[in-house]
Coordinates of C-alpha atoms in Angstrom, one line a residue:
Chain A
X48 CA 22.3 -26.2 8.3
X49 CA 21.5 -23.5 10.8
X50 CA 18.8 -23.5 13.5
X51 CA 16.0 -20.9 13.7
X52 CA 17.8 -19.2 16.5
X53 CA 21.1 -18.9 14.6
X54 CA 19.4 -17.5 11.5
X55 CA 17.2 -15.2 13.5
X56 CA 20.2 -13.7 15.1
X57 CA 21.9 -13.2 11.7
X58 CA 18.8 -11.7 10.2
X59 CA 18.3 -9.3 13.1
X60 CA 21.8 -8.1 12.6
X61 CA 21.3 -7.8 8.9
X62 CA 17.9 -6.0 9.3
X63 CA 18.9 -3.6 12.1
X64 CA 19.6 -0.4 10.2
X65 CA 17.6 2.5 8.9
X66 CA 15.6 1.5 5.9
X67 CA 14.3 4.9 4.9
X68 CA 15.8 8.3 4.1
X69 CA 16.0 11.0 6.8
X70 CA 13.4 13.3 5.2
X71 CA 10.5 13.9 5.5
X72 CA 11.2 12.8 9.1
X73 CA 7.4 13.2 9.8
X74 CA 6.9 10.2 7.5
X75 CA 10.0 8.1 7.9
X76 CA 10.6 8.4 11.6
X77 CA 7.3 6.6 12.3
X78 CA 8.5 3.7 10.1
X79 CA 11.8 3.4 11.8
X80 CA 10.1 3.7 15.2
X81 CA 7.9 0.8 14.4
X82 CA 10.7 -1.4 13.0
X83 CA 12.7 -0.7 16.2
X84 CA 9.8 -2.3 18.2
X85 CA 11.3 -5.6 17.1
X86 CA 9.5 -8.9 16.9
X87 CA 10.5 -12.5 16.3
X88 CA 11.2 -12.0 12.6
X89 CA 9.7 -15.5 12.0
X90 CA 8.7 -14.8 8.4
X91 CA 12.0 -13.6 7.0
X92 CA 13.8 -16.5 8.8
X93 CA 11.4 -18.9 7.3
X94 CA 12.5 -17.6 3.9
X95 CA 16.1 -18.2 4.8
X96 CA 15.3 -21.7 6.1
X97 CA 13.4 -22.5 3.0
X98 CA 16.4 -21.6 1.0
X99 CA 18.8 -23.5 3.1
X100 CA 16.7 -26.6 3.0
X101 CA 17.9 -27.0 -0.6
X102 CA 21.1 -25.1 -0.9
X103 CA 23.5 -22.5 0.7
X104 CA 21.7 -19.2 1.4
X105 CA 21.9 -16.9 -1.6
X106 CA 22.6 -13.2 -1.3
X107 CA 19.2 -12.5 -2.8
X108 CA 17.5 -14.4 0.0
X109 CA 18.5 -11.6 2.4
X110 CA 16.8 -9.0 0.1
X111 CA 13.6 -11.2 -0.1
X112 CA 13.6 -11.8 3.6
X113 CA 13.9 -8.1 4.2
X114 CA 11.0 -7.4 1.8
X115 CA 8.9 -10.0 3.6
X116 CA 9.6 -8.5 7.0
X117 CA 8.7 -5.0 5.7
X118 CA 5.6 -6.3 4.2
X119 CA 4.6 -7.9 7.5
X120 CA 5.2 -4.6 9.3
X121 CA 3.1 -2.8 6.7
X122 CA 0.2 -5.1 7.5
X123 CA 0.6 -4.6 11.2
X124 CA 0.6 -0.8 10.9
X125 CA -2.5 -0.8 8.8
X126 CA -4.3 -3.5 10.9
X127 CA -3.6 -1.5 14.1
X128 CA -5.4 1.5 12.5
X129 CA -8.3 -0.6 11.5
X130 CA -8.5 -2.3 14.9
X131 CA -7.9 1.0 16.8
X132 CA -5.2 -0.9 18.8
X133 CA -3.4 1.4 21.2
X134 CA -0.4 -0.9 21.8
X135 CA 1.8 -3.3 19.9
X136 CA 4.6 -5.2 21.7
X137 CA 3.8 -3.1 24.8
X138 CA 4.5 0.2 22.9
X139 CA 2.3 2.8 21.3
X140 CA 1.1 1.9 17.8
X141 CA 2.1 4.2 15.0
X142 CA -1.4 5.7 14.6
X143 CA -1.6 6.3 18.4
X144 CA 1.8 8.0 18.5
X145 CA 1.8 9.9 15.2
X146 CA -1.9 10.1 14.1
X147 CA -4.0 8.1 11.7
X148 CA -3.0 9.9 8.5
X149 CA 0.7 9.5 9.1
X150 CA 0.2 5.8 10.0
X151 CA -1.7 5.3 6.8
X152 CA 1.1 6.8 4.7
X153 CA 3.8 5.2 6.7
X154 CA 2.2 1.8 6.0
X155 CA 1.9 2.7 2.3
X156 CA 5.6 3.6 2.0
X157 CA 6.6 0.5 4.0
X158 CA 4.9 -1.6 1.3
X159 CA 6.6 0.3 -1.5
X160 CA 9.9 -0.2 0.3
X161 CA 9.3 -4.0 0.4
X162 CA 9.0 -3.9 -3.3
X163 CA 12.2 -1.9 -3.6
X164 CA 14.1 -4.7 -1.8
X165 CA 12.3 -7.4 -3.9
X166 CA 13.2 -5.6 -7.1
X167 CA 16.9 -6.0 -6.5
X168 CA 17.1 -9.8 -7.0
X169 CA 18.3 -11.7 -10.0
X170 CA 16.2 -12.3 -13.1
X171 CA 15.8 -16.1 -12.7
X172 CA 14.0 -15.8 -9.4
X173 CA 12.4 -12.4 -9.8
X174 CA 9.3 -13.5 -11.8
X175 CA 8.2 -16.4 -9.7
X176 CA 8.9 -14.5 -6.5
X177 CA 7.1 -11.3 -7.6
X178 CA 4.2 -13.4 -8.6
X179 CA 4.0 -15.2 -5.3
X180 CA 4.6 -12.0 -3.3
X181 CA 1.8 -10.2 -5.1
X182 CA -0.6 -13.1 -4.8
X183 CA 0.2 -13.4 -1.1
X184 CA -0.1 -9.7 -0.5
X185 CA -3.6 -9.7 -2.1
X186 CA -4.6 -12.7 0.0
X187 CA -3.5 -11.1 3.2
X188 CA -5.7 -8.1 2.5
X189 CA -8.6 -10.4 1.7
X190 CA -8.1 -12.2 5.0
X191 CA -8.2 -8.9 6.9
X192 CA -11.4 -7.9 5.1
X193 CA -13.1 -11.3 5.9
X194 CA -12.0 -10.8 9.5
X195 CA -13.7 -7.4 9.7
X196 CA -16.7 -8.8 7.9
X197 CA -17.0 -11.7 10.4
X198 CA -17.0 -9.3 13.4
X199 CA -20.3 -8.0 12.1
X200 CA -21.8 -11.4 11.3
X201 CA -24.0 -13.3 13.7
X202 CA -22.6 -16.7 12.8
X203 CA -19.5 -17.8 11.0
X204 CA -19.0 -21.4 9.9
X205 CA -15.8 -23.3 10.7
X206 CA -15.0 -23.4 7.0
X207 CA -15.3 -19.7 6.6
X208 CA -13.2 -19.1 9.7
X209 CA -10.5 -21.5 8.5
X210 CA -10.3 -19.8 5.1
X211 CA -10.0 -16.4 6.8
X212 CA -7.2 -17.6 9.1
X213 CA -5.5 -19.2 6.1
X214 CA -5.5 -15.9 4.2
X215 CA -4.8 -13.6 7.1
X216 CA -2.0 -15.7 8.7
X217 CA -1.0 -18.9 7.0
X218 CA -0.3 -17.8 3.4
X219 CA 2.5 -15.4 4.4
X220 CA 4.3 -18.1 6.4
X221 CA 3.8 -20.5 3.5
X222 CA 4.9 -18.1 0.9
X223 CA 8.0 -17.1 2.9
X224 CA 9.1 -20.7 2.9
X225 CA 8.3 -21.1 -0.8
X226 CA 10.2 -18.0 -1.8
X227 CA 13.2 -19.5 0.0
X228 CA 12.7 -22.7 -1.8
X229 CA 12.6 -20.9 -5.1
X230 CA 15.8 -19.1 -4.3
X231 CA 17.3 -22.4 -3.2
X232 CA 16.7 -23.8 -6.7
X233 CA 14.2 -26.4 -5.6
X234 CA 11.8 -28.0 -8.1
X235 CA 8.2 -27.1 -8.2
X236 CA 6.9 -30.2 -6.4
X237 CA 9.2 -29.5 -3.4
X238 CA 8.3 -25.8 -3.5
X239 CA 4.6 -26.7 -3.2
X240 CA 5.1 -29.3 -0.5
X241 CA 7.0 -26.7 1.6
X242 CA 4.2 -24.2 1.0
X243 CA 1.7 -26.7 2.3
X244 CA 3.8 -27.4 5.3
X245 CA 3.8 -23.7 6.1
X246 CA 0.1 -23.3 5.4
X247 CA -0.9 -26.1 7.7
X248 CA 1.6 -25.1 10.4
X249 CA 0.1 -21.6 10.3
X250 CA -3.4 -23.0 10.9
X251 CA -2.2 -25.3 13.7
X252 CA -0.5 -22.3 15.3
X253 CA -3.7 -20.3 15.2
X254 CA -5.7 -23.1 16.7
X255 CA -3.2 -23.2 19.5
X256 CA -3.4 -19.4 19.9
X257 CA -7.2 -19.6 20.3
X258 CA -6.8 -22.6 22.7
X259 CA -4.3 -20.9 24.9
X260 CA -6.4 -17.8 25.2
X261 CA -9.1 -19.9 26.8
X262 CA -7.3 -22.8 28.4
X263 CA -3.7 -21.7 28.7
X264 CA -1.7 -21.5 32.0
X265 CA -1.9 -17.7 32.7
X266 CA 1.7 -17.7 34.0
X267 CA 3.1 -19.4 30.9
X268 CA 0.8 -17.7 28.5
X269 CA 1.9 -14.2 29.4
X270 CA -1.5 -12.5 28.9
X271 CA -4.9 -12.5 30.4
X272 CA -6.7 -15.8 29.9
X273 CA -10.2 -15.3 28.4
X274 CA -9.4 -12.1 26.5
X275 CA -11.0 -13.5 23.4
X276 CA -14.1 -14.4 25.4
X277 CA -14.4 -11.0 27.0
X278 CA -14.0 -9.4 23.5
X279 CA -16.7 -11.7 22.0
X280 CA -14.1 -12.7 19.5
X281 CA -15.0 -15.5 17.1
X282 CA -12.4 -18.2 17.5
X283 CA -12.0 -21.8 16.6
X284 CA -13.4 -22.7 20.1
X285 CA -16.5 -20.5 20.0
X286 CA -17.4 -21.4 16.4
X287 CA -17.1 -25.1 17.2
X288 CA -19.0 -24.7 20.4
X289 CA -21.9 -23.0 18.6
X290 CA -21.9 -25.8 16.0
X291 CA -21.7 -28.7 18.4
X292 CA -23.7 -27.4 21.5
X293 CA -27.2 -28.5 22.4
X294 CA -30.0 -26.0 21.8
X295 CA -30.0 -25.2 25.5
X296 CA -26.2 -24.6 25.6
X297 CA -26.4 -22.5 22.5
X298 CA -29.0 -20.2 24.2
X299 CA -26.9 -20.0 27.3
X300 CA -23.8 -19.2 25.3
X301 CA -25.6 -16.5 23.3
X302 CA -26.9 -15.0 26.6
X303 CA -23.4 -15.0 28.1
X304 CA -21.9 -13.4 25.0
X305 CA -24.5 -10.7 24.7
X306 CA -24.0 -9.7 28.3
X307 CA -21.0 -8.8 30.4
X308 CA -21.8 -10.3 33.7
X309 CA -19.2 -11.2 36.3
X310 CA -18.1 -14.8 35.7
X311 CA -18.6 -14.5 32.0
X312 CA -15.2 -16.1 31.2
X313 CA -15.7 -19.0 33.7
X314 CA -19.2 -19.7 32.5
X315 CA -18.3 -19.7 28.8
X316 CA -15.3 -22.0 29.6
X317 CA -17.6 -24.4 31.4
X318 CA -19.8 -24.7 28.3
X319 CA -16.6 -25.2 26.2
X320 CA -15.6 -28.0 28.5
X321 CA -19.1 -29.5 28.5
X322 CA -19.0 -29.6 24.7
X323 CA -15.4 -31.0 24.8
X324 CA -14.2 -28.0 22.8
X325 CA -10.8 -28.2 24.5
X326 CA -10.2 -31.8 23.4
X327 CA -11.5 -31.0 19.9
X328 CA -9.2 -28.1 19.5
X329 CA -6.1 -30.1 20.6
X330 CA -7.1 -32.8 18.1
X331 CA -7.6 -30.2 15.3
X332 CA -4.2 -28.7 16.1
X333 CA -2.5 -32.0 16.0
X334 CA -4.3 -33.0 12.8
X335 CA -2.9 -29.9 11.0
X336 CA 0.5 -30.4 12.6
X337 CA 0.6 -34.0 11.4
X338 CA -0.4 -33.0 7.9
X339 CA 2.2 -30.3 8.0
X340 CA 4.9 -32.8 9.0
X341 CA 3.7 -35.3 6.3
X342 CA 4.3 -32.6 3.6
X343 CA 7.7 -31.9 5.1
X344 CA 8.5 -35.7 5.0
X345 CA 7.5 -35.8 1.3
X346 CA 10.0 -33.2 0.3
X347 CA 12.8 -34.9 -1.6
X348 CA 15.9 -33.8 0.3
X349 CA 18.0 -35.5 2.9
X350 CA 16.1 -35.9 6.1
X351 CA 18.9 -34.2 8.0
X352 CA 18.3 -31.0 6.2
X353 CA 14.8 -30.9 7.5
X354 CA 15.8 -30.9 11.2
X355 CA 15.8 -27.1 11.8
X356 CA 12.3 -26.8 10.3
X357 CA 11.0 -29.7 12.4
X358 CA 12.5 -28.1 15.5
X359 CA 10.9 -24.8 14.7
X360 CA 7.5 -26.3 14.1
X361 CA 7.7 -28.1 17.4
X362 CA 8.7 -24.9 19.1
X363 CA 6.0 -22.9 17.5
X364 CA 3.3 -25.5 18.1
X365 CA 4.0 -27.4 21.3
X366 CA 2.5 -30.9 21.2
X367 CA 0.0 -31.3 24.0
X368 CA -2.0 -34.5 24.3
Chain B
X231 CA 1.4 8.8 -34.3
X232 CA -1.8 9.1 -32.3
X233 CA -3.2 12.1 -30.5
X234 CA -4.0 12.1 -26.8
X235 CA -7.7 11.8 -27.6
X236 CA -7.1 8.7 -29.8
X237 CA -5.0 7.0 -27.2
X238 CA -7.2 8.0 -24.4
X239 CA -10.2 6.3 -26.1
X240 CA -8.1 3.2 -26.7
X241 CA -6.9 3.1 -23.2
X242 CA -10.3 3.6 -21.7
X243 CA -11.6 0.6 -23.8
X244 CA -8.6 -1.5 -22.7
X245 CA -9.0 -0.5 -19.0
X246 CA -12.7 -0.8 -18.7
X247 CA -13.2 -4.3 -17.2
X248 CA -13.2 -5.7 -13.7
X249 CA -9.6 -5.8 -12.3
X250 CA -10.4 -7.8 -9.2
X251 CA -12.0 -11.1 -8.3
X252 CA -15.6 -11.2 -7.2
X253 CA -14.9 -12.2 -3.6
X254 CA -14.6 -10.8 -1.0
X255 CA -17.1 -8.4 -2.5
X256 CA -16.9 -6.2 0.5
X257 CA -13.3 -5.5 -0.4
X258 CA -13.3 -5.6 -4.2
X259 CA -16.6 -3.9 -5.0
X260 CA -15.3 -0.6 -3.5
X261 CA -12.3 -0.9 -5.9
X262 CA -14.5 -1.5 -8.9
X263 CA -16.8 1.3 -7.8
X264 CA -14.0 3.7 -7.6
X265 CA -12.5 2.8 -11.0
X266 CA -16.0 3.2 -12.6
X267 CA -16.0 6.8 -11.5
X268 CA -13.7 7.4 -14.5
X269 CA -11.3 10.2 -14.9
X270 CA -9.2 11.5 -17.8
X271 CA -6.6 8.7 -17.5
X272 CA -3.9 11.2 -18.3
X273 CA -1.1 9.3 -16.7
X274 CA -1.5 6.0 -18.5
X275 CA -1.9 7.8 -21.8
X276 CA 1.3 9.7 -21.1
X277 CA 3.0 6.3 -20.8
X278 CA 1.6 5.2 -24.2
X279 CA 2.6 8.5 -25.7
X280 CA 6.1 8.2 -24.2
X281 CA 6.4 4.9 -25.9
X282 CA 5.1 6.0 -29.3
X283 CA 7.4 9.0 -29.3
X284 CA 10.2 6.5 -30.1
X285 CA 8.6 3.4 -31.5
X286 CA 5.3 1.5 -32.1
X287 CA 3.4 0.9 -28.8
X288 CA 4.5 -2.4 -27.2
X289 CA 2.1 -4.9 -25.7
X290 CA 3.9 -4.4 -22.4
X291 CA 3.1 -0.6 -22.5
X292 CA -0.6 -1.5 -21.9
X293 CA 0.3 -3.4 -18.7
X294 CA 2.5 -0.6 -17.4
X295 CA -0.2 2.0 -18.3
X296 CA -2.7 -0.1 -16.4
X297 CA -0.4 -0.3 -13.4
X298 CA 0.1 3.5 -13.4
X299 CA -3.6 4.2 -13.5
X300 CA -4.2 1.7 -10.6
X301 CA -1.4 3.3 -8.7
X302 CA -2.9 6.7 -9.2
X303 CA -6.3 5.5 -8.0
X304 CA -4.7 4.0 -4.9
X305 CA -3.3 7.4 -4.0
X306 CA -6.7 9.0 -4.6
X307 CA -8.5 6.5 -2.3
X308 CA -6.0 7.0 0.5
X309 CA -5.7 10.8 0.0
X310 CA -9.5 11.1 0.3
X311 CA -9.4 9.3 3.6
X312 CA -6.7 11.6 4.9
X313 CA -8.4 14.8 3.5
X314 CA -11.8 13.5 4.8
X315 CA -13.1 14.4 1.3
X316 CA -16.8 13.5 0.9
X317 CA -16.8 13.6 -2.9
X318 CA -14.6 12.7 -5.9
X319 CA -15.8 13.4 -9.4
X320 CA -19.2 14.3 -8.0
X321 CA -19.7 10.9 -6.4
X322 CA -19.1 9.6 -2.9
X323 CA -15.5 8.7 -2.0
X324 CA -14.7 5.2 -1.1
X325 CA -14.4 5.9 2.6
X326 CA -17.7 7.8 2.7
X327 CA -19.6 5.0 0.9
X328 CA -17.9 2.0 2.5
X329 CA -16.2 3.2 5.6
X330 CA -12.6 4.1 6.5
X331 CA -11.3 0.6 7.1
X332 CA -12.5 -0.8 3.9
X333 CA -11.2 2.2 2.0
X334 CA -7.8 1.7 3.6
X335 CA -7.7 -1.9 2.6
X336 CA -9.2 -1.2 -0.8
X337 CA -6.3 1.2 -1.4
X338 CA -3.7 -1.3 -0.3
X339 CA -5.0 -4.0 -2.6
X340 CA -5.2 -1.5 -5.5
X341 CA -1.5 -0.8 -5.0
X342 CA -0.7 -4.6 -4.9
X343 CA -2.8 -5.0 -8.1
X344 CA -0.7 -2.3 -9.8
X345 CA 2.4 -4.4 -9.1
X346 CA 0.6 -7.5 -10.4
X347 CA 0.2 -5.8 -13.8
X348 CA 3.8 -4.4 -13.7
X349 CA 5.2 -7.9 -13.0
X350 CA 4.0 -9.2 -16.3
X351 CA 6.3 -7.3 -18.5
X352 CA 9.4 -8.5 -20.3
X353 CA 12.8 -8.8 -18.5
X354 CA 14.6 -6.1 -20.5
X355 CA 12.3 -3.4 -19.3
X356 CA 11.2 -4.9 -15.9
X357 CA 14.2 -3.7 -13.9
X358 CA 14.4 -0.1 -15.0
X359 CA 10.6 0.2 -14.8
X360 CA 10.2 -1.4 -11.4
X361 CA 13.0 0.9 -10.2
X362 CA 11.4 4.0 -11.5
X363 CA 7.9 2.9 -10.3
X364 CA 9.1 2.2 -6.8
X365 CA 11.0 5.5 -6.5
X366 CA 8.0 7.4 -7.8
X367 CA 5.6 5.7 -5.5
X368 CA 7.8 6.6 -2.6
X369 CA 8.1 10.2 -3.7
X370 CA 4.3 10.6 -4.1
X371 CA 3.9 9.4 -0.5
X372 CA 6.6 11.9 0.6
X373 CA 4.7 14.7 -1.3
X374 CA 1.5 13.8 0.5
X375 CA 3.3 13.9 3.8
X376 CA 4.8 17.3 3.1
X377 CA 1.4 18.6 2.0
X378 CA -0.1 17.5 5.4
X379 CA 2.9 19.0 7.2
X380 CA 2.5 22.3 5.4
X381 CA -1.2 22.6 6.5
X382 CA 0.0 22.9 10.1
X383 CA 2.9 25.2 9.4
X384 CA 2.5 29.0 9.7
X385 CA 4.7 29.8 6.7
X386 CA 5.9 27.7 3.8
X387 CA 8.6 29.0 1.4
X388 CA 8.1 28.9 -2.3
X389 CA 11.0 26.4 -2.7
X390 CA 9.3 24.1 -0.1
X391 CA 6.0 24.4 -1.9
X392 CA 7.6 23.7 -5.3
X393 CA 9.3 20.6 -4.0
X394 CA 6.0 19.3 -2.5
X395 CA 4.1 19.9 -5.8
X396 CA 6.9 18.2 -7.7
X397 CA 6.7 15.1 -5.5
X398 CA 2.9 15.0 -5.1
X399 CA 2.0 15.7 -8.7
X400 CA 4.8 16.1 -11.2
X401 CA 6.9 13.0 -10.6
X402 CA 4.1 10.6 -11.6
X403 CA 3.5 12.5 -14.8
X404 CA 7.2 12.5 -15.5
X405 CA 7.7 8.9 -14.6
X406 CA 4.7 7.8 -16.8
X407 CA 6.3 9.4 -19.8
X408 CA 9.7 8.0 -18.9
X409 CA 8.4 4.4 -18.5
X410 CA 6.9 4.8 -22.0
X411 CA 10.3 5.9 -23.3
X412 CA 12.0 2.9 -21.7
X413 CA 9.4 0.6 -23.3
X414 CA 10.0 2.5 -26.6
X415 CA 13.7 1.6 -26.4
X416 CA 14.9 5.2 -26.1
X417 CA 18.4 6.0 -24.9
X418 CA 19.0 7.3 -21.4
X419 CA 19.5 10.9 -22.5
X420 CA 16.1 11.0 -24.2
X421 CA 14.4 9.3 -21.3
X422 CA 15.7 11.9 -18.9
X423 CA 14.7 14.8 -21.2
X424 CA 11.2 13.4 -21.4
X425 CA 11.1 13.1 -17.7
X426 CA 12.1 16.7 -17.3
X427 CA 9.5 17.7 -19.8
X428 CA 6.8 15.9 -17.7
X429 CA 8.1 17.3 -14.4
X430 CA 8.0 20.9 -15.5
X431 CA 4.7 20.5 -17.3
X432 CA 3.3 19.2 -14.0
X433 CA 4.5 22.2 -12.1
X434 CA 3.1 24.6 -14.8
X435 CA -0.2 22.7 -14.6
X436 CA -0.3 23.2 -10.8
X437 CA 0.5 26.9 -11.1
X438 CA -2.3 27.2 -13.5
X439 CA -4.6 25.3 -11.2
X440 CA -3.8 27.6 -8.3
X441 CA -4.2 30.6 -10.6
X442 CA -7.6 29.5 -12.0
X443 CA -8.9 28.9 -8.5
X444 CA -8.4 32.6 -7.8
X445 CA -8.6 34.4 -11.1
X446 CA -10.4 31.9 -13.4
X447 CA -13.7 32.6 -15.2
X448 CA -16.2 30.9 -12.9
X449 CA -18.2 29.7 -15.9
X450 CA -15.3 28.1 -17.7
X451 CA -13.5 26.9 -14.5
X452 CA -16.5 24.7 -13.4
X453 CA -16.0 25.2 -9.7
X454 CA -16.4 27.9 -7.1
X455 CA -13.7 30.6 -7.6
X456 CA -11.8 31.3 -4.4
X457 CA -12.2 27.8 -2.9
X458 CA -8.5 27.7 -2.0
X459 CA -8.8 31.1 -0.3
X460 CA -11.9 30.1 1.7
X461 CA -10.0 26.9 2.8
X462 CA -6.9 28.9 3.7
X463 CA -5.0 26.6 1.4
X464 CA -1.4 27.4 0.8
X465 CA -1.0 28.0 -2.9
X466 CA 1.6 29.4 -5.3
X467 CA -0.4 32.7 -5.1
X468 CA -0.7 32.9 -1.3
X469 CA 3.0 32.0 -0.7
X470 CA 4.2 34.5 -3.2
X471 CA 1.9 37.2 -1.8
X472 CA 3.2 36.6 1.7
X473 CA 6.8 36.8 0.4
X474 CA 6.3 39.9 -1.7
X475 CA 3.7 42.0 0.1
X476 CA 4.5 45.0 2.3
X477 CA 4.3 44.6 6.0
X478 CA 0.9 46.3 6.0
X479 CA -0.4 44.0 3.3
X480 CA 1.0 41.0 5.1
X481 CA -0.8 42.0 8.3
X482 CA -4.0 42.5 6.4
X483 CA -3.7 39.2 4.6
X484 CA -3.1 37.3 7.9
X485 CA -6.1 39.0 9.4
X486 CA -8.3 38.0 6.5
X487 CA -7.0 34.4 6.5
X488 CA -7.5 34.0 10.2
X489 CA -11.1 35.3 10.0
X490 CA -14.1 34.3 7.9
X491 CA -15.7 37.6 7.2
X492 CA -18.0 38.3 4.3
X493 CA -15.9 39.5 1.3
X494 CA -12.9 37.4 2.4
X495 CA -12.3 36.1 -1.2
X496 CA -12.7 39.6 -2.8
X497 CA -10.4 41.2 -0.2
X498 CA -7.7 38.6 -0.5
X499 CA -7.9 38.8 -4.3
X500 CA -7.5 42.6 -4.1
X501 CA -4.2 42.1 -2.2
X502 CA -3.1 39.5 -4.7
X503 CA -3.8 42.0 -7.5
X504 CA -2.1 44.8 -5.6
X505 CA 1.0 42.6 -5.2
X506 CA 0.7 41.6 -8.9
X507 CA 0.5 38.0 -7.9
X508 CA -1.6 37.3 -10.9
X509 CA 1.0 38.5 -13.4
X510 CA 3.7 36.7 -11.5
X511 CA 1.8 33.4 -11.6
X512 CA 1.3 33.6 -15.3
X513 CA 5.0 34.3 -15.8
X514 CA 5.9 31.4 -13.5
X515 CA 3.6 29.1 -15.5
X516 CA 5.0 30.2 -18.8
X517 CA 8.6 29.8 -17.5
X518 CA 8.0 26.2 -16.6
X519 CA 6.1 25.6 -19.8
X520 CA 8.9 27.1 -21.9
X521 CA 11.4 25.0 -20.0
X522 CA 9.3 21.9 -20.6
X523 CA 9.1 22.6 -24.3
X524 CA 12.9 23.2 -24.4
X525 CA 13.4 19.7 -23.0
X526 CA 11.0 18.2 -25.5
X527 CA 12.9 20.1 -28.3
X528 CA 16.2 18.5 -27.2
X529 CA 14.9 15.0 -27.5
X530 CA 16.6 13.4 -30.5
X531 CA 13.7 12.2 -32.6
X532 CA 11.9 13.6 -35.6
X533 CA 10.1 16.8 -34.7
X534 CA 6.9 15.4 -36.2
X535 CA 6.8 12.6 -33.6
X536 CA 6.6 15.3 -30.8
X537 CA 3.4 16.9 -32.1
X538 CA 0.9 14.9 -30.0
X539 CA 2.9 15.7 -26.8
X540 CA 3.1 19.4 -27.7
X541 CA -0.6 19.5 -28.4
X542 CA -1.4 17.8 -25.1
X543 CA 0.8 20.2 -23.2
X544 CA -0.9 23.2 -24.8
X545 CA -4.2 21.6 -24.0
X546 CA -3.4 21.0 -20.4
X547 CA -1.7 24.3 -19.8
X548 CA -3.4 27.0 -21.9
X549 CA -1.1 29.8 -22.7
X550 CA -2.4 33.1 -21.3
X551 CA -0.3 36.2 -21.7

C-alpha cells in the first residue's frame, strides 16, 4: 500500500512527457504549456489509490489516470475562458497567452486525447469505465452551467448549491476512485461505497474552501481572505446566511453586497458570525466528512488497506472543531 | 442496397428525437435547438452506406452514425464561435442566440454525448472504431487550427492548403465510410480503399465549393457569388492564381485584395480567368474525383453494391468539363 505522496510522485513521473504531436505547434504547444503548469494531480492519484485499495495497480490504471488528468485540464482550460480568468497557478491562462480561439480548440483536443488514453484499456474494464467517464464528463459540464446560471440568479437555495458543487467538483473525485475500484476488480457494492466516499469528501472539501476564504488564517490560507465576499460569490456561507438571517440582517447583507464600501468584508463577516454561519459551516463539513468515512468503513476490505485514503482525506479536509 | 436518399430519410427519422436530458435547460436546450436546424446528414449516412457496401446494416451502425452526426455538430458549434458566425442554415448560431459561454459548454457536452453513443457498440468493432474516431476528431481540430493560422499568413502553398482541407473536411467523410466498413465486417484493404475514396471525394468537393463561389451560376448556387473574394479568403483558386500569375498580375491581385474598391470581385475574377484558374480548378476536381472512383473500383465487392456510393459521389461533385 502506497501513500498519496508516493503515488503522486510516481504519477508525476509517469505523466511528465509530451502528450501531443509537434505540429501544428500553434495548437499543441498551448496544451503542453498548460500541462507543464503542474498541479497536485489529485484525481489521477485517487484512481490509482482506488485500484490499490483492492489489488495491485494494473497497467491500465495508468492510462485511465492519465485520461482523468487530461480531462480535468480540459475543464480548466475551458472554465478559464468562461470565467475570463487571467491567471492559473500564478501563470497566464491559455486563452490569455494564446487567444480565446486557440484555447477553445486546445481544450477540445485535450478532451479527445483523454479518450485516446482511455481507449487503450482492456475489454473487461473498458465498458464500465467508458460509461462512468462519459456520465461524469456530462455532469461536470452541467455543474459548470449551473454555476454560470447561479451567478445571474438573485437567490440560490442550499440544495441547489449543493447539487451544483456535487456536479462541478465531487463527481470527478468520486468517479476517479470508482474507476480505480473497477480496475482493481472490486464488486459493485464496494465500487459504489467508494464513489460515495469521494462524493461526500468533495462536498466537505468545498465547504472548507468556502469557510477558509472567509475565516481562514491569511498566512496559512495563502490567498486574500474575503475574496469570495468581494466578488459577491455565492458560497455555502452566504447562502446559509441569507436563509438563516433575520429580516434586518438580510437587508443589511443585501445592501453590503450591492455596494462596494470600505469595510465590506469585515461587515459581512460580522453578520456571518452573528448568524453563527462559521459554526454551521464547520458542522456541515464534519457531517459530510463523517458520512464519507462511514462509507469507507463499509467497504469490505482489510482496514489496513484503507489507511492511505483515510490519511489523504484528513489531509485534504483538516478537522477543525 | 439503398440509395443515399433512402438512407438519409431513415437516418433522419432515427435521429429526430431529443438527445439530452431536460435539465439544465440552459445547457441542453441550445443543443436541441442546434440539432433541430437540420442539415443533410451526409456523414452518418456515409457510415450506413459504408456498412451496406459489404453487409446488411448492423444495429450498431445507427449508434456510430448518431455519434458521427453529433461530433459534426460539436465542430460546427465551436467553429461558429471561433468564426464569429451570426448565422448557420439561415438561423442564429448557438453563441449568437445563447452567448459564447453556453455555446462553448454546449459544444463540449455534444462531443461527450457522441462518445456516449459510440460506447454502446459491440466489443469486436469498439476498439477499431474508437481508435479511428479519436484520430479523426484530433485531425479535425488540427485542420481548424491550420485554417485559423492560414488566415493570418501572407502566403499559403497549395500543399499546405490541401492538407488543411483534408484535415478539416475530408477525414471525417473518409472515416465515416471506414467506420461503416468496419461494422460491415470488411477486410482492412477494402476499409482503406473506402477511406481513400472518401478522402479524395472530400477534396474534390472542396475544390468544387471554391470554384462555385467564384464561377458558379448565382441562381443555382444559392448564395452570393464572390463571397470568398470579398472576404479575402484563401481558396484553391486564389492560391493557384498567386502561384501561377505573372509578377504584374500578382501585384494587381495583391492590390485588389488589400483594398475594397467597387468591382473587386469582377477584377479578381478577370485575373483568375486570365491565369486559367477556372480550367485548372475543374481539372483538379476531376483528377481527385477520378482517383476517388479508382479506389472505389478497387474494392473487392460486387460492382452492383457500389452503385449508391457512385451515385452519391456524382451528386455531390457534379462533373463539369
